[in-house]
Short mmCIF file of C-alpha atoms in Angstrom, two decimals:
data_model
loop_
_atom_site.label_atom_id
_atom_site.label_comp_id
_atom_site.label_asym_id
_atom_site.label_seq_id
_atom_site.Cartn_x
_atom_site.Cartn_y
_atom_site.Cartn_z
CA MET A 47 -28.32 -9.93 -9.91
CA SER A 48 -29.80 -6.64 -11.08
CA GLU A 49 -28.92 -3.52 -13.03
CA ALA A 50 -29.89 -0.05 -11.95
CA ASP A 51 -28.92 3.48 -12.55
CA PRO A 52 -27.29 5.05 -9.33
CA PRO A 53 -28.04 9.17 -8.47
CA ASN A 54 -26.33 11.30 -11.16
CA ASN A 55 -22.52 12.43 -9.63
CA VAL A 56 -22.52 9.87 -6.61
CA LEU A 57 -19.95 7.16 -7.90
CA LEU A 58 -17.05 9.29 -7.59
CA GLU A 59 -17.82 12.33 -4.71
CA ASN A 60 -14.79 12.43 -2.65
CA ASN A 61 -16.95 12.90 0.67
CA ALA A 62 -18.96 10.13 0.43
CA THR A 63 -18.90 7.50 3.16
CA THR A 64 -16.55 4.60 3.22
CA THR A 65 -16.80 1.05 3.43
CA ASP A 66 -16.75 0.98 6.85
CA GLY A 67 -19.28 -1.08 9.09
CA VAL A 68 -21.29 -2.09 5.32
CA LEU A 69 -19.94 -5.83 4.77
CA GLN A 70 -21.61 -8.78 5.92
CA GLY A 71 -19.80 -11.87 7.05
CA SER A 72 -19.32 -14.66 4.22
CA ASN A 73 -12.35 -18.85 0.16
CA HIS A 74 0.71 -23.64 -15.76
CA GLY A 75 3.75 -22.88 -17.15
CA GLU A 76 6.62 -21.52 -16.11
CA GLU A 77 7.45 -18.41 -17.99
CA SER A 78 4.43 -16.47 -18.14
CA THR A 79 3.66 -13.20 -19.03
CA ARG A 80 0.65 -11.89 -18.88
CA GLU A 81 -0.75 -12.46 -22.05
CA GLU A 82 0.56 -15.95 -22.54
CA HIS A 83 -1.57 -17.03 -19.48
CA GLN A 84 -4.68 -15.56 -20.73
CA ASP A 85 -4.11 -16.97 -24.03
CA THR A 86 -5.01 -20.42 -22.41
CA ASN A 87 -8.01 -19.30 -20.49
CA GLN A 88 -9.79 -17.11 -22.84
CA LEU A 89 -13.58 -18.12 -22.93
CA THR A 90 -14.15 -21.12 -25.39
CA LYS A 91 -17.10 -19.64 -27.25
CA GLU A 92 -16.16 -19.08 -30.86
CA SER A 93 -16.93 -15.54 -31.05
CA LEU A 94 -18.68 -12.96 -28.60
CA LYS A 95 -19.89 -10.75 -32.17
CA ASN A 96 -22.36 -10.90 -34.86
CA GLU A 97 -19.54 -9.37 -37.35
CA PRO A 98 -22.05 -8.07 -39.48
CA GLU A 99 -24.26 -6.34 -37.23
CA ASP A 100 -21.05 -5.59 -35.06
CA ALA A 101 -20.20 -3.93 -38.49
CA GLU A 102 -23.70 -2.00 -38.90
CA LYS A 103 -23.63 -0.74 -35.60
CA GLU A 104 -20.02 0.78 -35.79
CA ALA A 105 -21.40 2.19 -38.20
CA GLU A 106 -24.00 4.33 -37.20
CA GLU A 107 -22.09 4.82 -33.75
CA ASP A 108 -19.30 6.44 -36.18
CA ARG A 109 -22.10 8.58 -37.95
CA LYS A 110 -23.40 9.37 -34.51
CA LEU A 111 -19.80 10.48 -32.90
CA GLY A 112 -19.73 12.61 -36.48
CA ARG A 113 -16.51 14.63 -34.05
CA ASN A 114 -13.06 15.42 -34.96
CA GLN A 115 -12.00 12.47 -32.77
CA GLU A 116 -8.52 13.19 -33.56
CA ALA A 117 -8.38 16.59 -32.15
CA TYR A 118 -10.60 15.11 -29.14
CA ALA A 119 -8.08 12.74 -27.90
CA ARG A 120 -4.76 13.29 -29.35
CA VAL A 121 -1.57 11.45 -29.45
CA THR A 122 1.57 13.69 -28.02
CA HIS A 123 4.04 11.23 -27.92
CA THR A 124 5.28 7.61 -28.77
CA LEU A 125 7.67 5.91 -26.32
CA LYS A 126 9.81 3.13 -27.34
CA GLY A 127 12.39 0.77 -25.66
CA HIS A 128 10.79 -2.37 -24.93
CA SER A 129 11.42 -5.76 -27.07
CA ARG A 130 8.50 -7.47 -26.18
CA PRO A 131 4.56 -7.07 -25.15
CA ILE A 132 4.20 -4.32 -22.31
CA SER A 133 2.35 -5.61 -19.52
CA SER A 134 1.67 -3.11 -16.94
CA LEU A 135 1.72 0.84 -16.88
CA SER A 136 2.00 3.20 -14.04
CA PHE A 137 2.12 6.95 -13.53
CA ALA A 138 3.72 7.40 -9.86
CA PRO A 139 1.67 9.08 -7.76
CA ASP A 140 3.34 12.27 -7.92
CA GLY A 141 2.75 12.49 -11.53
CA THR A 142 6.47 13.04 -12.40
CA LYS A 143 7.36 9.81 -13.58
CA LEU A 144 5.96 7.03 -15.72
CA SER A 145 6.79 3.16 -15.08
CA SER A 146 6.38 -0.02 -17.90
CA SER A 147 7.09 -3.28 -17.38
CA SER A 148 7.45 -6.24 -20.01
CA ALA A 149 7.50 -9.54 -20.65
CA ASP A 150 11.21 -8.57 -21.76
CA GLY A 151 12.13 -8.43 -17.81
CA VAL A 152 12.86 -4.83 -18.22
CA ILE A 153 11.13 -1.92 -16.23
CA LEU A 154 11.76 1.43 -18.10
CA ILE A 155 10.81 4.16 -16.06
CA TRP A 156 10.04 8.00 -17.91
CA LYS A 157 9.87 11.63 -16.32
CA VAL A 158 6.89 13.21 -17.37
CA ILE A 159 7.30 16.67 -17.57
CA LEU A 160 3.85 19.25 -17.27
CA PRO A 161 4.00 22.89 -18.56
CA GLU A 162 2.99 25.38 -15.42
CA LYS A 163 0.22 26.19 -18.42
CA PRO A 164 -1.04 23.42 -20.48
CA SER A 165 -1.00 24.54 -24.08
CA SER A 166 -4.28 23.09 -26.31
CA ASP A 167 -1.91 23.33 -29.38
CA ARG A 168 0.46 21.19 -27.29
CA GLY A 169 -1.34 18.67 -25.42
CA GLY A 170 -0.28 19.85 -22.22
CA VAL A 171 2.84 17.33 -21.34
CA VAL A 172 5.95 16.65 -22.07
CA GLY A 173 7.52 13.00 -21.77
CA HIS A 174 10.68 11.68 -22.23
CA GLN A 175 12.55 8.69 -20.82
CA VAL A 176 15.69 9.50 -18.38
CA GLU A 177 15.78 6.35 -16.19
CA PHE A 178 15.93 2.54 -16.95
CA MET A 179 16.30 -0.80 -14.76
CA SER A 180 16.66 -3.94 -15.77
CA LYS A 181 15.07 -6.87 -13.88
CA LEU A 182 18.08 -9.75 -13.84
CA VAL A 183 18.10 -13.37 -13.81
CA ASP A 184 18.88 -14.61 -10.42
CA GLY A 185 22.82 -14.83 -9.86
CA ALA A 186 23.48 -13.31 -13.37
CA SER A 187 24.51 -9.71 -14.23
CA GLU A 188 23.35 -7.89 -17.42
CA ASP A 189 26.58 -8.21 -19.27
CA GLU A 190 27.43 -11.95 -18.39
CA GLU A 191 26.52 -14.47 -20.95
CA ASN A 192 23.73 -16.27 -19.89
CA ASP A 193 21.23 -18.90 -22.23
CA ARG A 194 18.69 -18.33 -19.84
CA PRO A 195 15.86 -15.41 -20.68
CA ARG A 196 15.07 -13.23 -18.16
CA GLU A 197 12.01 -13.57 -16.50
CA GLY A 198 8.87 -11.72 -17.29
CA ILE A 199 7.55 -8.84 -15.26
CA ASN A 200 3.17 -8.91 -14.83
CA ASP A 201 2.55 -5.95 -12.80
CA LEU A 202 3.75 -2.70 -11.01
CA ALA A 203 2.67 -0.50 -8.25
CA TRP A 204 4.19 2.69 -7.09
CA SER A 205 4.17 3.43 -3.52
CA PRO A 206 2.16 6.41 -2.14
CA ASP A 207 5.28 8.78 -1.74
CA SER A 208 6.65 7.70 -5.52
CA GLU A 209 9.65 6.55 -3.80
CA TYR A 210 9.51 2.79 -4.58
CA LEU A 211 8.49 1.14 -7.37
CA VAL A 212 7.44 -3.14 -6.71
CA SER A 213 6.76 -5.39 -9.66
CA GLY A 214 5.33 -9.07 -9.49
CA SER A 215 7.29 -11.36 -11.93
CA ASP A 216 7.39 -15.21 -13.29
CA ASP A 217 10.43 -15.97 -11.05
CA HIS A 218 7.51 -16.11 -8.06
CA ALA A 219 9.05 -13.16 -6.32
CA ILE A 220 8.19 -9.37 -5.68
CA HIS A 221 10.92 -7.03 -6.12
CA VAL A 222 11.46 -3.76 -4.68
CA TRP A 223 12.83 -0.99 -6.64
CA ALA A 224 14.35 2.23 -5.16
CA PRO A 225 14.77 4.19 -8.92
CA SER A 226 14.97 7.67 -7.22
CA SER A 227 18.59 6.69 -6.22
CA GLN A 228 19.43 5.71 -9.21
CA SER A 229 21.88 7.30 -11.77
CA LEU A 230 20.18 8.34 -14.85
CA PRO A 231 20.83 6.74 -18.17
CA SER A 232 19.89 8.46 -21.96
CA ASN A 233 18.96 5.47 -23.60
CA PRO A 234 15.94 2.94 -22.64
CA SER A 235 17.90 0.54 -24.77
CA SER A 236 20.97 0.27 -23.81
CA SER A 237 22.50 -2.85 -21.93
CA SER A 238 25.01 -1.20 -20.49
CA SER A 239 25.34 -1.63 -16.44
CA SER A 240 25.41 2.15 -15.87
CA SER A 241 22.16 1.79 -17.33
CA THR A 242 20.64 -1.11 -14.91
CA THR A 243 19.89 -1.19 -11.21
CA ARG A 244 18.78 -4.33 -9.04
CA PRO A 245 16.20 -4.49 -6.47
CA ILE A 246 17.03 -3.31 -3.63
CA ARG A 247 14.39 -6.16 -2.20
CA LYS A 248 13.15 -9.54 -2.77
CA LEU A 249 9.65 -10.62 -1.28
CA LEU A 250 9.33 -14.44 -1.25
CA GLY A 251 6.51 -16.88 -0.59
CA HIS A 252 4.19 -17.18 -3.71
CA SER A 253 4.90 -20.82 -5.23
CA HIS A 254 4.00 -19.71 -8.77
CA CYS A 255 4.06 -16.61 -10.96
CA VAL A 256 3.22 -12.90 -8.92
CA TYR A 257 0.44 -11.83 -11.02
CA CYS A 258 -0.85 -8.62 -9.31
CA VAL A 259 0.49 -6.11 -6.72
CA LYS A 260 -1.14 -3.14 -4.86
CA PHE A 261 -0.19 -0.77 -2.04
CA ASN A 262 -2.65 0.31 0.81
CA PRO A 263 -3.16 4.11 0.78
CA ILE A 264 -0.85 4.66 3.55
CA GLY A 265 2.16 2.54 2.19
CA THR A 266 2.61 0.12 5.15
CA LEU A 267 1.06 -3.10 3.37
CA LEU A 268 1.45 -4.33 0.17
CA ILE A 269 -0.64 -6.79 -1.28
CA SER A 270 -0.03 -9.65 -4.29
CA GLY A 271 -1.96 -12.04 -6.14
CA SER A 272 -0.28 -15.09 -8.04
CA PHE A 273 -0.76 -17.92 -10.28
CA ASP A 274 -1.20 -20.23 -6.76
CA GLU A 275 -4.41 -18.83 -6.06
CA THR A 276 -3.97 -17.24 -3.14
CA VAL A 277 -3.66 -13.08 -2.54
CA LYS A 278 -0.78 -12.71 0.27
CA VAL A 279 -0.18 -9.38 2.53
CA TRP A 280 2.80 -8.03 2.94
CA ASP A 281 4.35 -5.81 6.18
CA PHE A 282 6.09 -3.43 3.52
CA LEU A 283 8.47 -1.76 5.54
CA ALA A 284 9.60 -4.68 7.30
CA GLY A 285 9.75 -6.85 4.19
CA LYS A 286 7.67 -9.42 5.72
CA LEU A 287 4.64 -11.68 4.86
CA LEU A 288 1.62 -11.23 7.50
CA ARG A 289 -0.97 -13.70 6.40
CA THR A 290 -2.39 -15.78 3.41
CA LEU A 291 -5.76 -15.35 2.16
CA PRO A 292 -6.95 -18.47 0.18
CA GLY A 293 -9.97 -18.91 -1.46
CA HIS A 294 -10.02 -18.51 -5.18
CA SER A 295 -9.41 -21.48 -7.80
CA GLU A 296 -8.02 -19.76 -10.35
CA VAL A 297 -4.84 -17.17 -11.01
CA VAL A 298 -5.75 -14.12 -8.83
CA SER A 299 -5.70 -11.25 -11.05
CA CYS A 300 -6.66 -8.53 -9.87
CA LEU A 301 -6.16 -6.79 -6.07
CA ASP A 302 -7.09 -3.28 -4.71
CA PHE A 303 -7.83 -1.90 -1.11
CA SER A 304 -10.43 0.51 -0.02
CA ARG A 305 -9.72 4.16 0.40
CA ASP A 306 -9.07 3.90 4.58
CA GLY A 307 -7.25 0.00 3.62
CA SER A 308 -9.64 -1.62 5.83
CA VAL A 309 -10.96 -3.74 3.21
CA ILE A 310 -9.05 -5.48 0.21
CA VAL A 311 -11.06 -6.57 -2.97
CA SER A 312 -9.56 -9.59 -5.11
CA GLY A 313 -10.59 -11.10 -8.37
CA SER A 314 -10.10 -13.99 -10.38
CA PHE A 315 -10.13 -16.03 -13.42
CA ASP A 316 -12.54 -18.39 -11.61
CA GLY A 317 -15.33 -15.57 -11.99
CA LEU A 318 -15.71 -14.44 -8.59
CA ILE A 319 -14.78 -11.02 -6.76
CA ARG A 320 -13.96 -11.67 -3.04
CA MET A 321 -13.59 -9.13 -0.42
CA TRP A 322 -11.54 -9.40 2.44
CA ASP A 323 -10.79 -7.62 6.11
CA THR A 324 -7.24 -6.05 5.81
CA THR A 325 -6.77 -7.27 9.29
CA SER A 326 -8.08 -10.35 10.09
CA GLY A 327 -8.03 -11.79 6.55
CA GLN A 328 -11.30 -12.96 7.10
CA CYS A 329 -13.53 -13.35 3.67
CA LEU A 330 -16.63 -10.84 3.97
CA LYS A 331 -18.72 -11.11 0.94
CA THR A 332 -18.41 -13.27 -2.37
CA MET A 333 -19.86 -12.30 -6.10
CA VAL A 334 -20.01 -13.56 -9.28
CA VAL A 335 -19.33 -11.50 -12.19
CA ALA A 336 -21.28 -12.99 -14.69
CA GLN A 337 -23.58 -16.03 -14.10
CA GLU A 338 -24.44 -16.38 -17.48
CA THR A 339 -20.36 -16.73 -18.69
CA ASN A 340 -18.87 -17.36 -15.07
CA ALA A 341 -15.78 -15.16 -17.44
CA PRO A 342 -13.01 -14.80 -15.80
CA VAL A 343 -12.43 -11.46 -13.93
CA THR A 344 -9.16 -9.37 -14.97
CA PHE A 345 -9.46 -5.93 -13.40
CA ILE A 346 -10.80 -4.36 -10.17
CA THR A 347 -10.89 -1.23 -8.11
CA PHE A 348 -12.53 0.95 -5.85
CA THR A 349 -14.32 4.01 -7.04
CA PRO A 350 -12.35 7.18 -5.12
CA ASN A 351 -15.27 7.22 -2.42
CA SER A 352 -15.04 3.13 -2.13
CA ARG A 353 -18.84 2.84 -2.59
CA TYR A 354 -18.64 1.31 -6.29
CA LEU A 355 -16.98 -1.11 -7.64
CA ILE A 356 -15.12 -1.20 -10.79
CA THR A 357 -14.68 -4.69 -12.97
CA CYS A 358 -13.25 -5.60 -16.28
CA SER A 359 -14.07 -9.29 -17.56
CA LEU A 360 -13.53 -11.25 -20.77
CA ASP A 361 -17.03 -11.29 -21.94
CA SER A 362 -15.93 -7.34 -23.12
CA THR A 363 -17.78 -5.55 -20.70
CA VAL A 364 -16.76 -3.37 -17.77
CA ARG A 365 -19.09 -3.07 -15.04
CA ILE A 366 -19.63 -0.63 -11.96
CA TRP A 367 -21.07 -2.83 -9.00
CA ASP A 368 -22.80 -1.69 -5.79
CA TYR A 369 -21.38 -4.41 -3.72
CA ARG A 370 -23.37 -3.29 -0.60
CA SER A 371 -26.42 -5.20 -1.52
CA LYS A 372 -26.44 -8.74 -0.70
CA GLU A 373 -25.36 -10.59 -4.01
CA GLY A 374 -24.09 -7.73 -5.19
CA THR A 375 -26.11 -5.07 -8.31
CA VAL A 376 -24.47 -3.78 -11.23
CA MET A 377 -25.34 -0.31 -11.51
CA LYS A 378 -23.80 0.28 -14.94
CA SER A 379 -22.53 -1.61 -17.71
CA TYR A 380 -20.46 -0.30 -21.00
CA THR A 381 -19.89 -2.92 -23.78
CA GLY A 382 -19.00 -2.53 -27.55
CA HIS A 383 -14.88 -2.68 -27.09
CA THR A 384 -13.36 -6.37 -27.39
CA ASN A 385 -11.42 -8.15 -24.58
CA ILE A 386 -11.94 -11.67 -24.04
CA LYS A 387 -8.29 -12.49 -23.75
CA TYR A 388 -6.02 -9.84 -22.08
CA SER A 389 -6.04 -8.09 -18.65
CA ILE A 390 -6.97 -4.69 -20.25
CA PRO A 391 -7.63 -2.33 -17.45
CA ALA A 392 -10.36 0.52 -16.92
CA ARG A 393 -9.84 4.24 -15.80
CA VAL A 394 -12.30 6.74 -14.84
CA ILE A 395 -11.28 10.20 -15.11
CA SER A 396 -13.45 12.17 -13.17
CA ARG A 397 -13.86 16.08 -12.99
CA VAL A 398 -14.24 15.67 -9.51
CA THR A 399 -10.30 15.24 -9.20
CA THR A 400 -9.53 17.97 -11.69
CA THR A 401 -8.94 21.47 -10.26
CA ASN A 402 -10.13 23.14 -13.33
CA LYS A 403 -13.26 21.76 -13.05
CA LEU A 404 -15.31 24.72 -13.51
CA ASP A 405 -13.08 26.45 -16.33
CA PRO A 406 -15.46 25.30 -19.44
CA GLY A 407 -12.37 25.12 -21.08
CA ASN A 408 -11.81 22.06 -18.87
CA PRO A 409 -10.94 18.95 -21.31
CA ILE A 410 -12.63 16.75 -18.52
CA GLY A 411 -15.98 19.11 -19.50
CA ASP A 412 -18.99 18.35 -16.81
CA ARG A 413 -18.96 14.68 -16.81
CA ASP A 414 -16.77 11.64 -15.72
CA LEU A 415 -15.45 9.18 -17.81
CA VAL A 416 -14.34 5.78 -18.64
CA LEU A 417 -11.73 4.57 -20.41
CA MET A 418 -10.79 1.30 -21.88
CA GLY A 419 -8.78 -0.63 -24.33
CA SER A 420 -9.55 -3.00 -27.07
CA GLU A 421 -7.99 -6.10 -28.36
CA ASP A 422 -8.22 -4.53 -32.07
CA GLY A 423 -6.14 -1.75 -30.49
CA SER A 424 -9.11 0.82 -30.35
CA LEU A 425 -9.55 3.23 -27.30
CA TRP A 426 -12.62 3.86 -26.00
CA ILE A 427 -14.25 6.25 -23.69
CA TRP A 428 -17.89 6.35 -22.36
CA ASP A 429 -19.77 9.01 -20.60
CA LEU A 430 -19.96 7.12 -17.23
CA GLN A 431 -23.57 8.36 -16.02
CA SER A 432 -25.24 7.89 -19.59
CA ARG A 433 -22.98 5.22 -20.70
CA GLU A 434 -22.95 7.19 -24.18
CA LEU A 435 -20.13 6.23 -26.12
CA VAL A 436 -17.71 9.48 -26.31
CA LEU A 437 -14.79 8.43 -28.49
CA ARG A 438 -13.78 5.00 -30.05
CA LYS A 439 -10.38 5.89 -31.56
CA ALA A 440 -7.66 3.85 -33.29
CA SER A 441 -4.60 3.79 -31.39
CA HIS A 442 -2.58 1.23 -31.34
CA GLN A 443 -1.71 -2.16 -33.94
CA ASP A 444 -2.50 -4.23 -31.51
CA SER A 445 -4.40 -4.85 -28.27
CA ILE A 446 -4.23 -1.81 -25.71
CA ILE A 447 -2.93 -3.93 -22.61
CA GLY A 448 -2.59 -1.15 -20.42
CA ILE A 449 -3.63 2.34 -19.63
CA SER A 450 -2.66 5.39 -16.82
CA VAL A 451 -4.34 8.42 -16.30
CA HIS A 452 -2.05 11.01 -14.70
CA PRO A 453 -2.72 11.84 -11.10
CA THR A 454 -2.56 14.95 -11.38
CA ASN A 455 -3.96 16.38 -14.72
CA PRO A 456 -6.25 13.98 -15.54
CA SER A 457 -6.98 14.87 -18.90
CA ILE A 458 -3.45 13.21 -19.63
CA PHE A 459 -3.34 9.56 -20.13
CA ALA A 460 -0.77 6.77 -21.52
CA THR A 461 -1.93 3.26 -23.25
CA ALA A 462 0.31 0.78 -23.98
CA GLY A 463 0.10 -1.53 -26.69
CA LEU A 464 0.83 -5.60 -27.02
CA ASP A 465 3.64 -7.35 -29.02
CA LYS A 466 2.92 -6.22 -32.25
CA ASP A 467 2.91 -2.45 -30.97
CA PRO A 468 4.82 -2.83 -27.60
CA SER A 469 5.48 1.11 -27.44
CA ILE A 470 3.90 3.94 -25.23
CA LYS A 471 1.59 7.02 -26.47
CA LEU A 472 0.76 9.87 -24.50
CA VAL A 473 -2.55 10.99 -25.43
CA SER A 474 -3.88 14.48 -24.15
CA LEU A 475 -7.97 15.23 -23.94
CA SER A 476 -9.18 17.93 -25.58
CA CYS A 477 -12.49 19.70 -24.89
CA PRO A 478 -15.05 16.70 -25.14
CA PRO A 479 -18.31 16.91 -27.21
CA SER A 480 -21.18 17.83 -25.63
CA SER A 481 -23.04 14.92 -24.57
CA LYS A 482 -26.50 16.26 -26.14
CA THR A 483 -27.28 14.60 -29.56
#
């Protein structure tokens, strides 16, 4: 496995070629919140860090940054309502809603209002909770006395039209919700029946907890990964299982579609990345994320042009892959944060997707950024091309377990914390410091 730098500005350009014709052909406890599963699958090494050396390195990085990081990435709102660790966080594609799920079995939906002209002194976003949904134990209403706890929710995915929300749950089912058609309560902590809704459909077929879910780009297909070690492909409109993709030997922890929907990629705690033909279900390629550690893969996504993959794994490394080579080539990697236990997603903020990219006051500036949360509660931001650390900022009191970037204004993103701090923070980026030292 080699590591090389791709040419500048090719990772995210929207007019790049897609994956068509590129690939060559080439296979627990019942209550399973995302973090509880990962506790049992963390790396066996006592530590991946040398504490004195790391302290010196961090101090040097702080001196090098030497900038007002509070002003660069400012928390504008803190949203609360979950009683247990947050498991997933997702903006709707239209940018008007933010959803969160938790081990408490509850989904909260927050309305996000962006001003017509973002204000640099106000952070450019107003967010408040306007809709609440509760996932109920099968056969029991929210108001009934019931000794059984609600099943935890592991992942969320919005349909491309922002009308439907699906959740993958510990009850082995995928739940389909239509939040836009429900009444809007005023209190996220309320447990009254007026503030809860039931799913409009359940998709059944997995034999264990559903860990991850993802729509294809046009919203006709849904894929799911599970602790039963399979990927399942669903006809979302018909609510029908189309095919099962076996091949992983541990939990399927992450999934994505290519931009044209023709290829599915899956990652697993077995340390493998597998690529599949969406139509036939054929496995096109298998890659090992880290030969030296066999680190579990916890997050995977295509870049917007589908030419590269971004992965996170439990060796505290974010990698960008050119998967078109025979065994896959790591083009860039980002390290320094701590990620040895939990599924923490990485996100890319691209200047290509910013409408005001030529404005010198654009918060994204003249570069693409990689965002990552750390298990010490800090937020990390790197320059994508140079791998320079742009920001390291204390954000949550516990591990950052979720990050979601606003789809129409990528200078705004949300982060979510684990059990000591099950809150959501909205963050607004100001103009980044110069990449020149």
